Tab-separated table of N, CA and C in Angstrom:
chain	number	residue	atom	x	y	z
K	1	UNK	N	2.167	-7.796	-64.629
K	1	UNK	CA	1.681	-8.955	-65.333
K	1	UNK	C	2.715	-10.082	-65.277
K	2	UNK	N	3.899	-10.018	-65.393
K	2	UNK	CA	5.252	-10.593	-65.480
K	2	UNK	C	5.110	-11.520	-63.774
K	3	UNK	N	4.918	-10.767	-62.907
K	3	UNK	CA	4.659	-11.792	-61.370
K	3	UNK	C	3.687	-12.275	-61.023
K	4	UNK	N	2.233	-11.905	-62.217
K	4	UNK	CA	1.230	-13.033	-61.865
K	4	UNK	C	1.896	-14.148	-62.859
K	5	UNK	N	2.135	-14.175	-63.732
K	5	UNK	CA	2.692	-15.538	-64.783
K	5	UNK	C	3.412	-15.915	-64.222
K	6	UNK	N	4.591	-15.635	-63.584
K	6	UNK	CA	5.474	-16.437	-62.892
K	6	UNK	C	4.779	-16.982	-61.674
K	7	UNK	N	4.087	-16.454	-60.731
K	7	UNK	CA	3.326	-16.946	-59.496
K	7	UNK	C	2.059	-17.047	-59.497
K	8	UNK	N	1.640	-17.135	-60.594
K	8	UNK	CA	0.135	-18.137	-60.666
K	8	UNK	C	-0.051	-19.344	-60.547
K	9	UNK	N	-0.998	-19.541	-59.844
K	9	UNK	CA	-1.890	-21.004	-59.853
K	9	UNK	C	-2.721	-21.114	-60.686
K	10	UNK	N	-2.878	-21.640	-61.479
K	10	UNK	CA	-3.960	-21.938	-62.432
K	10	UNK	C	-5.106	-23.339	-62.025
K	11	UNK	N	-6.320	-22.751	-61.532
K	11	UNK	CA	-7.497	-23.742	-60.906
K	11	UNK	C	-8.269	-23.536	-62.008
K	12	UNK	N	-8.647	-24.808	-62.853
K	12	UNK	CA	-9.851	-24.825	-63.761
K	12	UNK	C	-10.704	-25.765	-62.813
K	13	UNK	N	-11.839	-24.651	-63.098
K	13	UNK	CA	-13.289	-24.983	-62.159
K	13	UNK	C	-14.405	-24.419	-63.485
K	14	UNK	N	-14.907	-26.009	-64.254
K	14	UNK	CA	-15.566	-25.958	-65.290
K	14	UNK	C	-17.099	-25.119	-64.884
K	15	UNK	N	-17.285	-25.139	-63.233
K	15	UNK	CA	-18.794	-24.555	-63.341
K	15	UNK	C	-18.771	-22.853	-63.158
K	16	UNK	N	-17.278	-22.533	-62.775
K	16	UNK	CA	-17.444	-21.273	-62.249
K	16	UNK	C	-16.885	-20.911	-61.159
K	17	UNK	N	-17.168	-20.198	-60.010
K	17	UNK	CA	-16.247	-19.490	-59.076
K	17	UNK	C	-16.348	-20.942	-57.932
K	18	UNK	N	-15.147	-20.655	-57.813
K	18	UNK	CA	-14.986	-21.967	-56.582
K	18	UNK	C	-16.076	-21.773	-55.531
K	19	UNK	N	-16.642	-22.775	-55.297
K	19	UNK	CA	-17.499	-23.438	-54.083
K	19	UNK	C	-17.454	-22.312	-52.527
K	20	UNK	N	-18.085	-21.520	-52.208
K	20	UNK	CA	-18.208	-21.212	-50.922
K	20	UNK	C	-17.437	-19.319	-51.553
K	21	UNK	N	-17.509	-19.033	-52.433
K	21	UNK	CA	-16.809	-17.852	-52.574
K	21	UNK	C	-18.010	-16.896	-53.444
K	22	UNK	N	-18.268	-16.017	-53.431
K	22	UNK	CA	-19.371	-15.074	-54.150
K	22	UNK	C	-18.524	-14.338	-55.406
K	23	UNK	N	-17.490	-14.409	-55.367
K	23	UNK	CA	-16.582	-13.638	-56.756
K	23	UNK	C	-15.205	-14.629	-56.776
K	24	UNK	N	-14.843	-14.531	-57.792
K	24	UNK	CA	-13.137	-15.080	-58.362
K	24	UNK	C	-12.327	-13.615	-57.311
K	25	UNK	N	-12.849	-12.684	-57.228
K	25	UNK	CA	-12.227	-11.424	-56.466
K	25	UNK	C	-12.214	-12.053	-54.791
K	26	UNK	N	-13.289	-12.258	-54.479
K	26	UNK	CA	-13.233	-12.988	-52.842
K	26	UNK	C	-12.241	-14.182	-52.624
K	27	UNK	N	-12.479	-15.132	-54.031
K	27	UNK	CA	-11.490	-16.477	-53.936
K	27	UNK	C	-9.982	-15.814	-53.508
K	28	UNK	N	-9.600	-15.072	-54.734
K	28	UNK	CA	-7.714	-15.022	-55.012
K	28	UNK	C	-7.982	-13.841	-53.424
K	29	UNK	N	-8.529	-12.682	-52.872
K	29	UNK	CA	-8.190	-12.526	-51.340
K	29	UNK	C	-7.879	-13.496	-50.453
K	30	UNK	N	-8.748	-14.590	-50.075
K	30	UNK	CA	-8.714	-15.782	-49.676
K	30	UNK	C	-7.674	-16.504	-49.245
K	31	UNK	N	-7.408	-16.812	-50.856
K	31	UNK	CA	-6.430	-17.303	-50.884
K	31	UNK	C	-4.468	-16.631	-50.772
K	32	UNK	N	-4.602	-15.732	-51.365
K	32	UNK	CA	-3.652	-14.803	-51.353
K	32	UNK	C	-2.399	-15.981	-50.359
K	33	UNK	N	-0.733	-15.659	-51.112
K	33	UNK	CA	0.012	-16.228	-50.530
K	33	UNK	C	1.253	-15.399	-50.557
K	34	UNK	N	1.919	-15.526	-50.011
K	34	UNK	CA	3.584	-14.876	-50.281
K	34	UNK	C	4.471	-15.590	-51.339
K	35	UNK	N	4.739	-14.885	-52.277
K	35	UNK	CA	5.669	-15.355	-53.230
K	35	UNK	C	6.963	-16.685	-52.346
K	36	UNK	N	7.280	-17.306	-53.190
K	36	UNK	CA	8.648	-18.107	-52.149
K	36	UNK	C	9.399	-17.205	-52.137
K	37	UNK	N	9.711	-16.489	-53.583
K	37	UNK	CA	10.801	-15.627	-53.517
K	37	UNK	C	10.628	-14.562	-52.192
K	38	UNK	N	9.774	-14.122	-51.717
K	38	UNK	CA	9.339	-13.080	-50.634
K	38	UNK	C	9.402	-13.641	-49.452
K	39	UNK	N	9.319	-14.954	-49.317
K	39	UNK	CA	9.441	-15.889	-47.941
K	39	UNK	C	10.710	-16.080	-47.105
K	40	UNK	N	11.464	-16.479	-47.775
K	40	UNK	CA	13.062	-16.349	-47.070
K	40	UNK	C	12.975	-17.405	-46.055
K	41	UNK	N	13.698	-16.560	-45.317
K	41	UNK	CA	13.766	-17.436	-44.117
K	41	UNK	C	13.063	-17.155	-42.684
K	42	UNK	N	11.936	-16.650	-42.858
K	42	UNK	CA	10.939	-16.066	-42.168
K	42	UNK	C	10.416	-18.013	-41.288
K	43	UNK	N	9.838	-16.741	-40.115
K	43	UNK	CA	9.417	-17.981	-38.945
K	43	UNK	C	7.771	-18.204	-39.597
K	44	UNK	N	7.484	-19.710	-39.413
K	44	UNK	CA	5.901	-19.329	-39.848
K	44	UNK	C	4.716	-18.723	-39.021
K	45	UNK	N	5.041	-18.113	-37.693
K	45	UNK	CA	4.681	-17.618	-36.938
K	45	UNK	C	4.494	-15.917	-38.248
K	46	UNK	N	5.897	-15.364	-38.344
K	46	UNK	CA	6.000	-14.530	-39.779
K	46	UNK	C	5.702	-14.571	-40.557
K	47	UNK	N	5.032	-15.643	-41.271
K	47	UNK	CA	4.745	-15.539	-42.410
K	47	UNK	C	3.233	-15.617	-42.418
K	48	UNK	N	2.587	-16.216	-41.708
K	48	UNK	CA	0.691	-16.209	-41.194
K	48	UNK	C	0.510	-14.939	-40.779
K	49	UNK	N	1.432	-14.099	-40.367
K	49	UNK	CA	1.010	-12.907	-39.909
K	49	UNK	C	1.003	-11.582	-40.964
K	50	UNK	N	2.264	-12.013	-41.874
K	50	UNK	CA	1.989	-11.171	-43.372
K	50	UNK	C	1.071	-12.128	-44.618
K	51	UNK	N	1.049	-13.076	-44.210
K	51	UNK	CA	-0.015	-13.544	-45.658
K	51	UNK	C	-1.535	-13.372	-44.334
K	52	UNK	N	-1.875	-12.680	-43.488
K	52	UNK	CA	-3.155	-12.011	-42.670
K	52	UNK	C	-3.366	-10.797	-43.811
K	53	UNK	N	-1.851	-9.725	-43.111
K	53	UNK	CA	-1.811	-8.435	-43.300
K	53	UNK	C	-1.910	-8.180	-45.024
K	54	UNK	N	-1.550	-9.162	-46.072
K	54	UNK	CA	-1.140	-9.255	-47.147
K	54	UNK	C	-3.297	-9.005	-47.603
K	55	UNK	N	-3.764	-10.335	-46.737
K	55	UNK	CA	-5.245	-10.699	-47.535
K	55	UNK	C	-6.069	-9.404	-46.614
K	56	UNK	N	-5.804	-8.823	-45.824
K	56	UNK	CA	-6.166	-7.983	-44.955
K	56	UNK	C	-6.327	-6.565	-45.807
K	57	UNK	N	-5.389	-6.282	-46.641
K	57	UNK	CA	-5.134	-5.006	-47.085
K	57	UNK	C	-5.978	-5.642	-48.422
K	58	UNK	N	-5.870	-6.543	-49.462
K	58	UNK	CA	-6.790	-6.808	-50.324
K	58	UNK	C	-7.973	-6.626	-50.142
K	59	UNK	N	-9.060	-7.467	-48.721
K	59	UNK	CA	-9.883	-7.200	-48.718
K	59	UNK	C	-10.630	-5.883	-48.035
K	60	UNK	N	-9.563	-4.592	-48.302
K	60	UNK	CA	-10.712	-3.806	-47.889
K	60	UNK	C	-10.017	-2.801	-49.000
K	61	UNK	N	-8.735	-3.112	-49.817
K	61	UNK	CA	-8.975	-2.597	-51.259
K	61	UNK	C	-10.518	-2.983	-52.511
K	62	UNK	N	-10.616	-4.174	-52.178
K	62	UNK	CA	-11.487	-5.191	-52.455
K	62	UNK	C	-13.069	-4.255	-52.714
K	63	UNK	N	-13.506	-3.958	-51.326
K	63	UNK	CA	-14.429	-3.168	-50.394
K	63	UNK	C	-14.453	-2.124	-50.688
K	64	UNK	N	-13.597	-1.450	-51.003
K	64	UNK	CA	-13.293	0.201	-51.202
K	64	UNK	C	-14.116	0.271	-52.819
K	65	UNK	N	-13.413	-0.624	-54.071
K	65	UNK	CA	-13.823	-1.042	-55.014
K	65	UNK	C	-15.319	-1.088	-55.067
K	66	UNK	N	-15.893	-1.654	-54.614
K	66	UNK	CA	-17.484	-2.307	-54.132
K	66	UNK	C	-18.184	-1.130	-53.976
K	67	UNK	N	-17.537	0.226	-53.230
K	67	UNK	CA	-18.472	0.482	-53.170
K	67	UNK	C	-18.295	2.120	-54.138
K	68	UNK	N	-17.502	1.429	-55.322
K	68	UNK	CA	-17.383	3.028	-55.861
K	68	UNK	C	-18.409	2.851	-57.323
């Protein structure tokens, strides 16, 4: 709980789940980012390839969820 408060975004969207997304669960996959603290000094070639693998592994935790 302690590293979503520190690394949250907070989006108020008065109608509901952002535009083009079927759940707040599909949005934050989506979106999903690497902490700065986790970024370093990584190439951004490195870092598109773990914030892939990062939203990659969400959405089929995501999926797994869905279908229990």
């Amino acid at each position: 709980m302690l590293t979503l408060r520190r690394h949250a975004v907070i989006i108020h969207t008065p109608t509901g789940v952002p535009a083009g997304y079927p759940t707040w669960f599909d949005f934050a996959v989506a979106n999903m980012e690497l902490p700065a603290s986790c970024a370093g000094a990584r190439t951004d070639e490195d870092l598109a390839a773990q914030r892939l693998a990062i939203r990659d592994a969400a959405r089929t935790e995501l999926n797994i969820l869905r279908r229990q």
